[in-house]
Amino acid sequence: MTRDRSEVAGRPHVAVAPLGTRMTRRRCLIRCVAACVGAWSCASSTPPPSNPPTATSHAATSATTSLTPTWAKATTSPTPLPSTTTIGPREAKLLAACGTPDAALMTAAQELAKQVSVDPSNASSSSATKQRLRTAGAPYVYFQLIVASGQAPAVDASLVSTLRTNRDRRCGVGLRERRQPDGPPNETIVALYTDPIADLAPFPTQGRVGQALAFDARMLVPFHAASIVILGPRGTVRHITPTVDLLERTVRARVLLAEPGGYLVQLVATLDHGPKPVLEAHVFADAQPFALEETTVVPGEDAAALPASDSTHIATGDAPSAPTTTAVAMVNAARHAAGLPNLERHPVLDRLAQAHADNMRAAQRVAHDLGRGTVQDRVSADGALSTASLTRLGENVAHATSLSRAHRALYMSPSHRANLVDAQYTHIGVGIAEHPDGGLYICEILASFASLP
């Protein structure tokens, strides 16, 4: 059995979490890919300014994108199955165990079953799954994917046991059979499900320049605050302050399409353990929908190949090949692509970041607050840095199977990219804790000082 979990968190904080891999063979190979691709972030009390327009980021994106399978006309949830939908008996059995059928999840699962039957390696790609969800019009940030493949019929009983739950879960199932020249056919079964945190009223996939589109969401869990972060056509990030009703659990805003191209709109809600992305939707102004290719390298993702002297200032005695050095190199490469100066490492920030990474590994959970407070609380309690000397403080946290996956997920998240390319930050500390399953817990603390301590 394989589990791959990715988590990312919102405004100065990020979380990405693919777990390690185990495989069990019965009459088929079952893979469980738990992918929570969202964003946790925490920042200083003053919101970051809008980034200056930079053509570098989106110009690279546009050049490496292509048309994808037909996009849904709108992103929305939930999407009940039409009454005319025909579901086979095996799919119906799996759905009955998993939860409420969702039309967008069904579409995404069916597309993934086709994809995985041709290229099984895609079963472990949370980014590919996320793209299928967005194409199908599903706004969910956190999801789980289970893939069973082998000689037909696959072991339905094992899948039913894996999927069975009493939670309010939404599901989609896809089945794909491929005939073999000799012997029984091979088949792939995909189950894709989510435990929803929020729902979104229909948000159109395409619009016109100058339109202000309504973004209406409803939280399904208690929350304390919300913000909307938008990644624009040229890679710029801007924040919108929505109208929030905590009693009715509604979040409303207008999204202006100021120029042609693609936009990614992300709702970040502050829950008990900090800010967390809960919904995402794409919209394209006077442009056809497109998707980033799986092979596209985002700025900083390949920074591990650069000499440390070319990418970052090392102030902690790390060897040039140390994982934390590589992580800083990735951040600085992303900043370089945005026309921003490098961040310098600070030994106190490094120590605090490592302590939080270790705590996340011990708790096996990605969060800003693990019982010891937010990053501001932890810096204040430590006492090595005067809070009066800090003009800005933020944190990204992640869990991933590799540094490159973590960086990619953070960079592709509007709220996390805003932290990475915030022009006000001058220093960084990084902590990385490896779990026995091979996963990495990562903490990045970003800061700027009125005067260096």
Coordinates of C-alpha atoms in Angstrom, one line a residue, residues 98-332:
C98 CA -17.3 5.7 0.8
G99 CA -20.0 8.3 1.2
T100 CA -22.1 10.7 -0.9
P101 CA -21.5 10.5 -4.7
D102 CA -20.2 13.8 -6.1
A103 CA -20.4 14.4 -9.9
A104 CA -17.2 16.4 -10.1
L105 CA -15.3 13.7 -8.1
M106 CA -16.8 11.0 -10.3
T107 CA -15.6 12.8 -13.4
A108 CA -12.1 13.3 -12.0
A109 CA -11.9 9.7 -10.8
Q110 CA -12.9 8.4 -14.2
E111 CA -10.3 10.5 -16.0
L112 CA -7.7 9.4 -13.5
A113 CA -8.6 5.8 -14.1
K114 CA -8.0 6.2 -17.8
Q115 CA -4.7 8.0 -17.1
V116 CA -3.4 5.5 -14.6
S117 CA -4.3 2.5 -16.8
V118 CA -1.9 3.9 -19.4
D119 CA 0.8 5.2 -17.0
P120 CA 0.6 3.7 -13.4
S121 CA 3.2 6.1 -12.1
N122 CA 0.6 8.8 -12.2
A123 CA -1.1 7.1 -9.2
S124 CA 1.4 8.8 -6.9
S125 CA 1.1 12.2 -8.4
S126 CA -1.0 14.5 -6.1
S127 CA -0.5 17.4 -8.5
A128 CA -2.0 15.4 -11.4
T129 CA -5.0 14.5 -9.2
K130 CA -5.4 18.1 -8.2
Q131 CA -5.4 19.2 -11.8
R132 CA -8.1 16.6 -12.7
L133 CA -10.2 18.0 -9.8
R134 CA -9.9 21.6 -11.1
T135 CA -10.7 20.5 -14.7
A136 CA -13.8 18.8 -13.4
G137 CA -14.9 21.9 -11.5
A138 CA -14.1 20.6 -7.9
P139 CA -12.7 23.3 -5.5
Y140 CA -11.5 20.8 -2.8
V141 CA -8.0 21.4 -1.5
Y142 CA -7.8 18.3 0.6
F143 CA -8.5 14.9 -1.0
Q144 CA -7.6 11.2 -0.9
L145 CA -7.0 9.0 -3.9
I146 CA -7.0 5.2 -3.8
V147 CA -5.9 3.2 -6.8
A148 CA -6.3 -0.6 -7.3
S149 CA -4.9 -2.2 -10.4
G150 CA -4.1 -5.7 -11.7
Q151 CA -5.9 -8.6 -13.3
A152 CA -9.7 -8.2 -13.3
P153 CA -11.6 -8.5 -11.2
A154 CA -9.8 -6.4 -8.6
V155 CA -10.5 -7.2 -4.9
D156 CA -13.5 -5.1 -4.2
A157 CA -13.7 -6.3 -0.6
S158 CA -10.4 -4.8 0.2
L159 CA -11.4 -1.4 -1.3
V160 CA -14.8 -1.4 0.5
S161 CA -13.0 -2.1 3.8
T162 CA -10.5 0.8 3.1
L163 CA -13.3 3.2 2.0
R164 CA -15.9 2.5 4.7
T165 CA -16.5 5.5 6.9
N166 CA -19.1 7.1 9.1
R167 CA -17.9 10.6 8.2
D168 CA -19.7 13.1 6.0
R169 CA -17.6 12.3 3.0
R170 CA -18.0 12.9 -0.8
C171 CA -16.7 10.4 -3.3
G172 CA -16.1 9.6 -6.9
V173 CA -15.2 6.2 -8.4
G174 CA -13.8 5.3 -11.8
L175 CA -13.1 1.9 -13.4
R176 CA -11.1 1.2 -16.5
E177 CA -10.5 -2.2 -18.1
R178 CA -7.8 -2.9 -20.7
R179 CA -7.9 -6.1 -22.7
Q180 CA -4.7 -8.1 -23.0
P181 CA -3.7 -10.2 -26.1
D182 CA -3.3 -13.2 -23.9
G183 CA -4.9 -13.9 -20.5
P184 CA -7.5 -12.1 -18.4
P185 CA -7.9 -8.3 -18.8
N186 CA -6.2 -5.8 -16.5
E187 CA -8.3 -3.2 -14.8
T188 CA -7.8 0.0 -12.8
I189 CA -10.2 1.2 -10.1
V190 CA -9.8 4.7 -8.7
A191 CA -11.7 6.1 -5.7
L192 CA -11.3 9.8 -5.0
Y193 CA -12.9 11.3 -1.9
T194 CA -12.8 14.3 0.4
D195 CA -14.0 15.4 3.8
P196 CA -15.3 18.8 2.9
I197 CA -14.3 21.9 4.9
A198 CA -16.1 24.5 2.8
D199 CA -18.4 24.8 -0.3
L200 CA -18.4 27.2 -3.2
A201 CA -21.3 28.6 -5.2
P202 CA -20.8 28.3 -9.0
F203 CA -17.7 30.3 -9.9
P204 CA -17.3 30.6 -13.7
T205 CA -14.2 29.1 -15.4
Q206 CA -14.1 31.8 -18.0
G207 CA -14.8 35.5 -18.0
R208 CA -14.1 38.8 -19.7
V209 CA -11.5 41.4 -18.8
G210 CA -13.1 44.0 -16.6
Q211 CA -15.6 41.6 -15.0
A212 CA -15.9 41.4 -11.2
L213 CA -17.0 37.8 -10.5
A214 CA -18.9 36.9 -7.3
F215 CA -16.9 34.4 -5.1
D216 CA -19.5 33.1 -2.5
A217 CA -18.3 30.4 -0.1
R218 CA -19.8 28.7 2.9
M219 CA -17.7 27.2 5.6
L220 CA -18.7 23.8 6.9
V221 CA -16.6 24.0 10.1
P222 CA -16.1 26.8 12.7
F223 CA -13.6 29.4 11.7
H224 CA -12.3 32.7 13.1
A225 CA -11.4 34.8 10.0
A226 CA -10.9 34.5 6.2
S227 CA -9.0 36.1 3.4
I228 CA -8.9 35.5 -0.4
V229 CA -5.5 35.3 -2.2
I230 CA -5.3 35.6 -6.0
L231 CA -2.5 34.5 -8.2
G232 CA -2.7 36.6 -11.4
P233 CA -1.7 36.1 -15.0
R234 CA 1.8 37.6 -14.6
G235 CA 2.5 35.7 -11.4
T236 CA 1.6 38.6 -9.1
V237 CA -0.2 37.9 -5.8
R238 CA -2.9 40.1 -4.3
H239 CA -5.1 39.8 -1.3
I240 CA -8.8 40.6 -1.0
T241 CA -10.6 41.2 2.3
P242 CA -13.9 39.5 1.9
T243 CA -17.2 40.0 3.7
V244 CA -17.3 37.4 6.5
D245 CA -20.3 36.3 8.6
L246 CA -19.0 34.0 11.3
L247 CA -22.5 33.1 12.5
E248 CA -23.8 32.2 9.1
R249 CA -20.3 30.8 8.1
T250 CA -20.3 32.7 4.8
V251 CA -17.4 34.4 2.9
R252 CA -18.2 36.7 0.0
A253 CA -16.0 38.8 -2.3
R254 CA -15.8 40.1 -5.9
V255 CA -12.8 39.0 -8.0
L256 CA -11.8 41.5 -10.6
L257 CA -10.4 40.2 -13.9
A258 CA -8.1 43.2 -14.6
E259 CA -6.1 41.7 -17.5
P260 CA -6.2 38.7 -19.9
G261 CA -4.9 35.3 -18.7
G262 CA -5.4 32.7 -16.0
Y263 CA -6.1 33.4 -12.3
L264 CA -6.1 31.0 -9.3
V265 CA -8.3 32.1 -6.5
Q266 CA -7.7 30.7 -3.0
L267 CA -9.8 31.0 0.1
V268 CA -7.7 30.9 3.3
A269 CA -9.7 30.3 6.5
T270 CA -8.2 30.7 10.0
L271 CA -9.1 27.5 11.9
D272 CA -8.1 26.5 15.5
H273 CA -4.6 25.6 14.4
G274 CA -4.0 28.5 12.1
P275 CA -4.7 29.7 8.6
K276 CA -5.4 27.0 6.0
P277 CA -6.4 27.1 2.3
V278 CA -9.9 25.5 2.0
L279 CA -11.1 26.2 -1.5
E280 CA -9.4 26.9 -4.9
A281 CA -10.8 27.9 -8.3
H282 CA -9.4 28.8 -11.7
V283 CA -10.8 31.5 -13.9
F284 CA -9.5 32.6 -17.3
A285 CA -10.1 36.1 -18.7
D286 CA -10.4 36.3 -22.5
A287 CA -8.4 33.1 -22.7
Q288 CA -8.9 29.3 -23.1
P289 CA -8.4 27.2 -20.0
F290 CA -4.9 25.7 -19.7
A291 CA -3.0 23.7 -17.1
L292 CA 0.6 23.6 -16.0
E293 CA 2.4 20.6 -17.4
E294 CA 3.5 18.0 -14.9
T295 CA 7.1 18.3 -16.3
T296 CA 7.2 22.1 -15.9
V297 CA 9.9 23.2 -13.4
V298 CA 8.8 26.1 -11.2
P299 CA 11.3 28.7 -10.2
G300 CA 13.6 27.3 -7.5
E301 CA 12.6 23.7 -8.0
D302 CA 15.9 22.8 -9.6
A303 CA 18.0 25.0 -7.3
A304 CA 19.6 21.8 -5.7
A305 CA 21.8 21.7 -8.8
L306 CA 23.2 25.1 -8.2
P307 CA 26.4 25.8 -6.2
A308 CA 25.5 27.1 -2.8
S309 CA 27.5 30.3 -3.5
D310 CA 25.3 31.1 -6.4
S311 CA 22.0 30.8 -4.5
T312 CA 22.3 31.7 -0.8
H313 CA 24.4 33.1 1.9
I314 CA 25.2 30.4 4.5
A315 CA 25.4 31.8 8.0
T316 CA 25.0 28.6 10.1
G317 CA 27.9 26.4 9.1
D318 CA 25.8 24.0 7.0
A319 CA 27.6 22.0 4.4
P320 CA 26.7 23.2 0.8
S321 CA 24.8 19.9 0.3
A322 CA 22.7 20.0 3.5
P323 CA 19.0 19.8 2.9
T324 CA 18.4 23.1 4.7
T325 CA 20.9 24.8 2.4
T326 CA 19.0 23.4 -0.6
A327 CA 15.7 24.6 0.8
V328 CA 17.0 28.1 1.2
A329 CA 18.5 27.9 -2.3
M330 CA 15.0 27.1 -3.7
V331 CA 13.5 30.0 -1.9
N332 CA 16.1 32.4 -3.1

